[in-house]
Amino acid sequence: MEGAGGPVRDAAKGQAWKAKGADVAVAQLGDVAAVARALEGVKGAYLLSPPSVASDDPLGESRAQVDAMAQAIAASAVPHVVFLSSIAAHHAEGTGPIVTVHHAEERLSAVARGVTFVRPAYFLENWRSVFAAVKGDGVLPSFLQPGRAFPMVATEDIGRVAAERLLVGPAGRRVIELAGPEDYTPEAIARALGEVLIGREARVVHLPLEQVAPVLTSFGVSAPMAALYRELYASLHSGHVDFERRDGAVVRGKVGAQAAFAALAA
């Protein structure tokens, strides 16, 4: 996209984009002035609020980051913001870390001249954390209910849809709910992932919700964040985490599980 650019926290990470003709600005998302400067004069901006999995106050930290982002949007008067939200962002509670983007949708809706919220389902790339278990033992550990299909989506589809919305331009407040070409049971994921990594189907090992916090904290996730993820999985099981479907049908992406896993393994 001619004239495109964006802020990064480390100048070195922007070099590849700079080589392609992008303008690169260095800014922390919590720095209102720096983000506002980066947004000045742009026709549209794709923004997200990355989670801090090691934070002892993940909700408070995210809220402060989003509030700063909203101030920067208001100061820069950027005409169109595309924001990475999440499935179930219409709920104010009971969704674990998703409540952070619920707050973001409220704040950005209040200040952005035009805003599009992309609400993707469970990222297929989240399964990368179990690649070692599949390769080593042929097993797929999963907190998701066995035999039940869940909407999932590849980040390639998220990026494509976000870019398309930026090119279309502002149209008031819009919500796009996004899933992959099909929903997947843990067993379907085990087949796709096993085929890519070991040439045969992996065996699903169902883990109870009581193990969410101990498993995640053992990998360096903070206790408060692990508790939020435990709530997320419980809400996936109950159906509380689902699409709102207020603005029409869920958009279906193009990239299936096996293609997403093959790209990750390459």
mmCIF file of C-alpha atoms in Angstrom:
data_model
loop_
_atom_site.group_PDB
_atom_site.id
_atom_site.type_symbol
_atom_site.label_atom_id
_atom_site.label_comp_id
_atom_site.label_asym_id
_atom_site.label_seq_id
_atom_site.Cartn_x
_atom_site.Cartn_y
_atom_site.Cartn_z
ATOM 1 C CA MET A 1 0.000 0.000 0.000
ATOM 2 C CA GLU A 2 1.704 3.157 -1.208
ATOM 3 C CA GLY A 3 2.532 5.598 1.543
ATOM 4 C CA ALA A 4 1.810 3.098 4.286
ATOM 5 C CA GLY A 5 3.632 3.060 7.570
ATOM 6 C CA GLY A 6 3.271 2.561 11.247
ATOM 7 C CA PRO A 7 4.815 2.696 14.697
ATOM 8 C CA VAL A 8 7.103 0.047 16.171
ATOM 9 C CA ARG A 9 8.679 -0.169 19.617
ATOM 10 C CA ASP A 10 12.094 -1.149 18.228
ATOM 11 C CA ALA A 11 13.463 0.675 15.174
ATOM 12 C CA ALA A 12 15.258 -2.481 13.999
ATOM 13 C CA LYS A 13 11.921 -4.295 13.653
ATOM 14 C CA GLY A 14 10.756 -1.682 11.180
ATOM 15 C CA GLN A 15 13.694 -1.965 8.796
ATOM 16 C CA ALA A 16 12.115 -4.609 6.571
ATOM 17 C CA TRP A 17 9.053 -2.408 6.099
ATOM 18 C CA LYS A 18 11.162 0.700 5.604
ATOM 19 C CA ALA A 19 13.009 -1.111 2.817
ATOM 20 C CA LYS A 20 9.639 -1.602 1.098
ATOM 21 C CA GLY A 21 8.908 2.121 1.223
ATOM 22 C CA ALA A 22 6.968 2.382 4.464
ATOM 23 C CA ASP A 23 7.370 5.254 6.902
ATOM 24 C CA VAL A 24 8.425 3.924 10.306
ATOM 25 C CA ALA A 25 7.898 5.681 13.628
ATOM 26 C CA VAL A 26 9.167 4.494 17.003
ATOM 27 C CA ALA A 27 6.534 4.715 19.744
ATOM 28 C CA GLN A 28 5.237 2.940 22.822
ATOM 29 C CA LEU A 29 1.482 2.411 22.749
ATOM 30 C CA GLY A 30 1.184 4.095 26.127
ATOM 31 C CA ASP A 31 2.901 7.260 24.849
ATOM 32 C CA VAL A 32 -0.006 9.452 23.740
ATOM 33 C CA ALA A 33 2.105 12.121 22.059
ATOM 34 C CA ALA A 34 4.283 9.645 20.144
ATOM 35 C CA VAL A 35 1.342 7.607 18.860
ATOM 36 C CA ALA A 36 -0.562 10.782 17.921
ATOM 37 C CA ARG A 37 2.447 11.980 15.898
ATOM 38 C CA ALA A 38 2.623 8.611 14.129
ATOM 39 C CA LEU A 39 -1.067 8.854 13.195
ATOM 40 C CA GLU A 40 -1.035 12.453 11.961
ATOM 41 C CA GLY A 41 -1.975 12.766 8.312
ATOM 42 C CA VAL A 42 -2.808 9.080 7.761
ATOM 43 C CA LYS A 43 -6.021 7.954 6.059
ATOM 44 C CA GLY A 44 -6.424 4.869 8.205
ATOM 45 C CA ALA A 45 -4.717 2.938 10.982
ATOM 46 C CA TYR A 46 -4.722 -0.729 12.017
ATOM 47 C CA LEU A 47 -4.305 -0.946 15.781
ATOM 48 C CA LEU A 48 -4.251 -3.630 18.439
ATOM 49 C CA SER A 49 -3.612 -3.882 22.149
ATOM 50 C CA PRO A 50 -1.170 -6.737 22.801
ATOM 51 C CA PRO A 51 -1.733 -8.661 26.054
ATOM 52 C CA SER A 52 0.918 -8.682 28.771
ATOM 53 C CA VAL A 53 0.862 -12.320 29.818
ATOM 54 C CA ALA A 54 3.400 -11.785 32.606
ATOM 55 C CA SER A 55 1.654 -8.757 34.125
ATOM 56 C CA ASP A 56 0.332 -8.870 37.690
ATOM 57 C CA ASP A 57 -2.404 -6.438 36.609
ATOM 58 C CA PRO A 58 -3.244 -7.416 33.019
ATOM 59 C CA LEU A 59 -6.661 -5.740 32.984
ATOM 60 C CA GLY A 60 -5.397 -2.482 34.462
ATOM 61 C CA GLU A 61 -2.384 -2.394 32.172
ATOM 62 C CA SER A 62 -4.539 -3.020 29.102
ATOM 63 C CA ARG A 63 -7.057 -0.377 30.153
ATOM 64 C CA ALA A 64 -4.286 2.230 30.521
ATOM 65 C CA GLN A 65 -2.849 1.295 27.123
ATOM 66 C CA VAL A 66 -6.239 1.560 25.414
ATOM 67 C CA ASP A 67 -7.027 4.860 27.117
ATOM 68 C CA ALA A 68 -3.745 6.278 25.826
ATOM 69 C CA MET A 69 -4.497 4.939 22.357
ATOM 70 C CA ALA A 70 -7.919 6.607 22.421
ATOM 71 C CA GLN A 71 -6.355 9.941 23.381
ATOM 72 C CA ALA A 72 -3.883 9.629 20.497
ATOM 73 C CA ILE A 73 -6.692 8.851 18.035
ATOM 74 C CA ALA A 74 -8.659 11.873 19.206
ATOM 75 C CA ALA A 75 -5.595 14.136 18.996
ATOM 76 C CA SER A 76 -4.588 12.984 15.509
ATOM 77 C CA ALA A 77 -8.140 12.950 14.070
ATOM 78 C CA VAL A 78 -7.308 9.850 11.994
ATOM 79 C CA PRO A 79 -10.440 9.280 9.860
ATOM 80 C CA HIS A 80 -10.561 5.487 10.081
ATOM 81 C CA VAL A 81 -9.330 3.011 12.675
ATOM 82 C CA VAL A 82 -9.416 -0.750 12.163
ATOM 83 C CA PHE A 83 -8.982 -2.402 15.541
ATOM 84 C CA LEU A 84 -8.217 -6.044 16.319
ATOM 85 C CA SER A 85 -10.948 -7.034 18.752
ATOM 86 C CA SER A 86 -12.240 -10.547 19.506
ATOM 87 C CA ILE A 87 -15.143 -12.911 19.360
ATOM 88 C CA ALA A 88 -17.484 -12.176 22.320
ATOM 89 C CA ALA A 89 -16.228 -8.594 22.714
ATOM 90 C CA HIS A 90 -19.866 -7.524 23.059
ATOM 91 C CA HIS A 91 -19.888 -9.036 26.562
ATOM 92 C CA ALA A 92 -18.759 -6.817 29.449
ATOM 93 C CA GLU A 93 -17.710 -9.714 31.691
ATOM 94 C CA GLY A 94 -17.194 -13.451 31.951
ATOM 95 C CA THR A 95 -14.847 -13.767 28.967
ATOM 96 C CA GLY A 96 -11.396 -13.690 30.549
ATOM 97 C CA PRO A 97 -8.887 -11.511 28.680
ATOM 98 C CA ILE A 98 -11.518 -10.638 26.056
ATOM 99 C CA VAL A 99 -12.930 -8.031 28.452
ATOM 100 C CA THR A 100 -9.926 -5.864 27.532
ATOM 101 C CA VAL A 101 -11.159 -5.454 23.956
ATOM 102 C CA HIS A 102 -14.712 -4.870 25.176
ATOM 103 C CA HIS A 103 -13.316 -1.829 26.959
ATOM 104 C CA ALA A 104 -11.339 -0.914 23.837
ATOM 105 C CA GLU A 105 -14.442 -1.024 21.643
ATOM 106 C CA GLU A 106 -16.258 1.315 24.035
ATOM 107 C CA ARG A 107 -13.359 3.791 24.248
ATOM 108 C CA LEU A 108 -12.534 3.856 20.542
ATOM 109 C CA SER A 109 -16.182 4.109 19.514
ATOM 110 C CA ALA A 110 -16.394 7.277 21.576
ATOM 111 C CA VAL A 111 -13.436 9.037 19.928
ATOM 112 C CA ALA A 112 -12.837 7.612 16.443
ATOM 113 C CA ARG A 113 -14.401 9.369 13.453
ATOM 114 C CA GLY A 114 -14.754 5.998 11.750
ATOM 115 C CA VAL A 115 -13.959 2.645 13.319
ATOM 116 C CA THR A 116 -14.087 -0.998 12.231
ATOM 117 C CA PHE A 117 -13.764 -3.721 14.842
ATOM 118 C CA VAL A 118 -12.514 -7.056 13.527
ATOM 119 C CA ARG A 119 -13.664 -9.781 15.934
ATOM 120 C CA PRO A 120 -11.832 -12.999 15.060
ATOM 121 C CA ALA A 121 -12.429 -16.409 16.595
ATOM 122 C CA TYR A 122 -9.808 -18.536 18.383
ATOM 123 C CA PHE A 123 -6.469 -18.165 16.579
ATOM 124 C CA LEU A 124 -5.298 -21.338 14.838
ATOM 125 C CA GLU A 125 -1.772 -20.154 15.612
ATOM 126 C CA ASN A 126 -2.490 -20.656 19.332
ATOM 127 C CA TRP A 127 -1.864 -24.364 18.725
ATOM 128 C CA ARG A 128 1.804 -23.626 18.085
ATOM 129 C CA SER A 129 2.361 -23.982 21.835
ATOM 130 C CA VAL A 130 1.728 -27.762 21.576
ATOM 131 C CA PHE A 131 3.947 -28.450 18.563
ATOM 132 C CA ALA A 132 6.635 -29.977 20.793
ATOM 133 C CA ALA A 133 4.143 -32.375 22.411
ATOM 134 C CA VAL A 134 2.864 -33.504 19.027
ATOM 135 C CA LYS A 135 6.362 -33.991 17.642
ATOM 136 C CA GLY A 136 7.734 -35.682 20.757
ATOM 137 C CA ASP A 137 4.867 -37.851 21.991
ATOM 138 C CA GLY A 138 2.268 -37.760 19.238
ATOM 139 C CA VAL A 139 -0.256 -36.180 21.616
ATOM 140 C CA LEU A 140 -2.284 -32.983 21.460
ATOM 141 C CA PRO A 141 -2.984 -31.524 24.922
ATOM 142 C CA SER A 142 -6.244 -29.539 24.859
ATOM 143 C CA PHE A 143 -8.426 -27.605 27.293
ATOM 144 C CA LEU A 144 -11.250 -27.542 24.735
ATOM 145 C CA GLN A 145 -14.147 -29.950 25.050
ATOM 146 C CA PRO A 146 -13.585 -33.153 23.051
ATOM 147 C CA GLY A 147 -15.934 -33.715 20.144
ATOM 148 C CA ARG A 148 -17.208 -30.144 20.063
ATOM 149 C CA ALA A 149 -16.480 -27.863 17.112
ATOM 150 C CA PHE A 150 -15.213 -24.358 17.861
ATOM 151 C CA PRO A 151 -14.758 -21.456 15.417
ATOM 152 C CA MET A 152 -11.083 -20.808 14.689
ATOM 153 C CA VAL A 153 -9.255 -18.593 12.224
ATOM 154 C CA ALA A 154 -5.771 -18.088 10.803
ATOM 155 C CA THR A 155 -3.969 -14.803 11.354
ATOM 156 C CA GLU A 156 -3.426 -14.593 7.580
ATOM 157 C CA ASP A 157 -7.170 -14.170 7.175
ATOM 158 C CA ILE A 158 -7.268 -11.583 9.949
ATOM 159 C CA GLY A 159 -4.549 -9.526 8.279
ATOM 160 C CA ARG A 160 -6.210 -9.773 4.880
ATOM 161 C CA VAL A 161 -9.625 -8.685 6.172
ATOM 162 C CA ALA A 162 -8.105 -5.815 8.162
ATOM 163 C CA ALA A 163 -6.200 -4.603 5.096
ATOM 164 C CA GLU A 164 -9.333 -4.816 2.964
ATOM 165 C CA ARG A 165 -11.262 -2.708 5.458
ATOM 166 C CA LEU A 166 -8.502 -0.087 5.511
ATOM 167 C CA LEU A 167 -8.674 0.158 1.730
ATOM 168 C CA VAL A 168 -12.462 0.439 1.758
ATOM 169 C CA GLY A 169 -12.252 3.326 4.174
ATOM 170 C CA PRO A 170 -14.475 4.619 6.962
ATOM 171 C CA ALA A 171 -18.167 3.828 7.197
ATOM 172 C CA GLY A 172 -19.164 4.885 10.701
ATOM 173 C CA ARG A 173 -18.886 2.097 13.268
ATOM 174 C CA ARG A 174 -18.661 -1.407 11.851
ATOM 175 C CA VAL A 175 -18.150 -4.850 13.347
ATOM 176 C CA ILE A 176 -16.775 -7.759 11.313
ATOM 177 C CA GLU A 177 -16.938 -11.162 12.991
ATOM 178 C CA LEU A 178 -14.445 -13.555 11.440
ATOM 179 C CA ALA A 179 -13.969 -17.334 11.468
ATOM 180 C CA GLY A 180 -12.031 -19.770 9.319
ATOM 181 C CA PRO A 181 -13.542 -21.764 6.443
ATOM 182 C CA GLU A 182 -14.843 -24.338 8.941
ATOM 183 C CA ASP A 183 -15.087 -24.931 12.691
ATOM 184 C CA TYR A 184 -12.827 -27.520 14.315
ATOM 185 C CA THR A 185 -13.065 -30.088 17.084
ATOM 186 C CA PRO A 186 -9.874 -30.842 19.016
ATOM 187 C CA GLU A 187 -9.831 -34.170 17.167
ATOM 188 C CA ALA A 188 -9.870 -32.377 13.793
ATOM 189 C CA ILE A 189 -7.000 -30.204 14.956
ATOM 190 C CA ALA A 190 -5.115 -33.346 16.005
ATOM 191 C CA ARG A 191 -5.558 -34.799 12.521
ATOM 192 C CA ALA A 192 -4.422 -31.628 10.746
ATOM 193 C CA LEU A 193 -1.522 -30.925 13.072
ATOM 194 C CA GLY A 194 -0.396 -34.546 13.163
ATOM 195 C CA GLU A 195 -0.402 -34.742 9.376
ATOM 196 C CA VAL A 196 1.819 -31.682 9.135
ATOM 197 C CA LEU A 197 4.255 -32.530 11.942
ATOM 198 C CA ILE A 198 4.489 -36.328 12.192
ATOM 199 C CA GLY A 199 2.668 -37.706 9.167
ATOM 200 C CA ARG A 200 -0.130 -39.295 11.197
ATOM 201 C CA GLU A 201 -2.990 -38.262 13.451
ATOM 202 C CA ALA A 202 -2.037 -37.093 16.932
ATOM 203 C CA ARG A 203 -3.936 -38.333 19.978
ATOM 204 C CA VAL A 204 -5.962 -35.756 21.908
ATOM 205 C CA VAL A 205 -5.307 -35.604 25.646
ATOM 206 C CA HIS A 206 -8.092 -33.638 27.307
ATOM 207 C CA LEU A 207 -6.937 -31.491 30.230
ATOM 208 C CA PRO A 208 -9.456 -30.373 32.898
ATOM 209 C CA LEU A 209 -10.004 -26.683 33.538
ATOM 210 C CA GLU A 210 -8.408 -27.070 36.968
ATOM 211 C CA GLN A 211 -5.098 -27.509 35.146
ATOM 212 C CA VAL A 212 -5.266 -24.237 33.186
ATOM 213 C CA ALA A 213 -3.643 -22.072 35.859
ATOM 214 C CA PRO A 214 -0.894 -24.545 36.893
ATOM 215 C CA VAL A 215 0.054 -25.263 33.280
ATOM 216 C CA LEU A 216 0.145 -21.628 32.196
ATOM 217 C CA THR A 217 2.014 -20.343 35.239
ATOM 218 C CA SER A 218 4.637 -23.065 34.683
ATOM 219 C CA PHE A 219 5.352 -21.357 31.337
ATOM 220 C CA GLY A 220 5.761 -17.912 32.895
ATOM 221 C CA VAL A 221 2.201 -16.599 32.639
ATOM 222 C CA SER A 222 1.260 -14.539 35.692
ATOM 223 C CA ALA A 223 -1.314 -15.917 38.122
ATOM 224 C CA PRO A 224 -3.869 -13.150 37.348
ATOM 225 C CA MET A 225 -3.513 -13.728 33.613
ATOM 226 C CA ALA A 226 -3.774 -17.498 34.045
ATOM 227 C CA ALA A 227 -7.004 -16.985 35.991
ATOM 228 C CA LEU A 228 -8.373 -14.946 33.095
ATOM 229 C CA TYR A 229 -7.522 -17.716 30.646
ATOM 230 C CA ARG A 230 -9.226 -20.231 32.923
ATOM 231 C CA GLU A 231 -12.363 -18.069 32.751
ATOM 232 C CA LEU A 232 -12.011 -17.890 28.967
ATOM 233 C CA TYR A 233 -11.937 -21.672 28.557
ATOM 234 C CA ALA A 234 -14.910 -22.070 30.901
ATOM 235 C CA SER A 235 -16.839 -19.545 28.807
ATOM 236 C CA LEU A 236 -15.911 -21.339 25.602
ATOM 237 C CA HIS A 237 -17.363 -24.504 27.116
ATOM 238 C CA SER A 238 -20.562 -22.793 28.242
ATOM 239 C CA GLY A 239 -21.081 -21.002 24.916
ATOM 240 C CA HIS A 240 -20.764 -17.553 26.495
ATOM 241 C CA VAL A 241 -17.808 -16.899 24.180
ATOM 242 C CA ASP A 242 -19.495 -16.820 20.797
ATOM 243 C CA PHE A 243 -20.244 -14.390 17.998
ATOM 244 C CA GLU A 244 -22.800 -11.633 18.486
ATOM 245 C CA ARG A 245 -24.058 -11.784 14.868
ATOM 246 C CA ARG A 246 -25.723 -8.390 15.237
ATOM 247 C CA ASP A 247 -24.476 -6.960 11.936
ATOM 248 C CA GLY A 248 -25.133 -10.034 9.808
ATOM 249 C CA ALA A 249 -23.465 -13.347 9.091
ATOM 250 C CA VAL A 250 -20.000 -14.279 10.294
ATOM 251 C CA VAL A 251 -17.369 -13.739 7.595
ATOM 252 C CA ARG A 252 -15.549 -16.931 6.646
ATOM 253 C CA GLY A 253 -11.834 -16.833 5.890
ATOM 254 C CA LYS A 254 -9.875 -18.800 3.291
ATOM 255 C CA VAL A 255 -7.064 -20.467 5.265
ATOM 256 C CA GLY A 256 -7.811 -23.853 6.824
ATOM 257 C CA ALA A 257 -6.095 -25.499 9.772
ATOM 258 C CA GLN A 258 -3.671 -27.664 7.806
ATOM 259 C CA ALA A 259 -2.491 -24.740 5.670
ATOM 260 C CA ALA A 260 -2.030 -22.565 8.753
ATOM 261 C CA PHE A 261 -0.039 -25.273 10.540
ATOM 262 C CA ALA A 262 2.108 -25.937 7.474
ATOM 263 C CA ALA A 263 3.001 -22.242 7.318
ATOM 264 C CA LEU A 264 3.951 -22.271 11.013
ATOM 265 C CA ALA A 265 6.077 -25.389 10.613
ATOM 266 C CA ALA A 266 7.915 -24.150 7.526
#
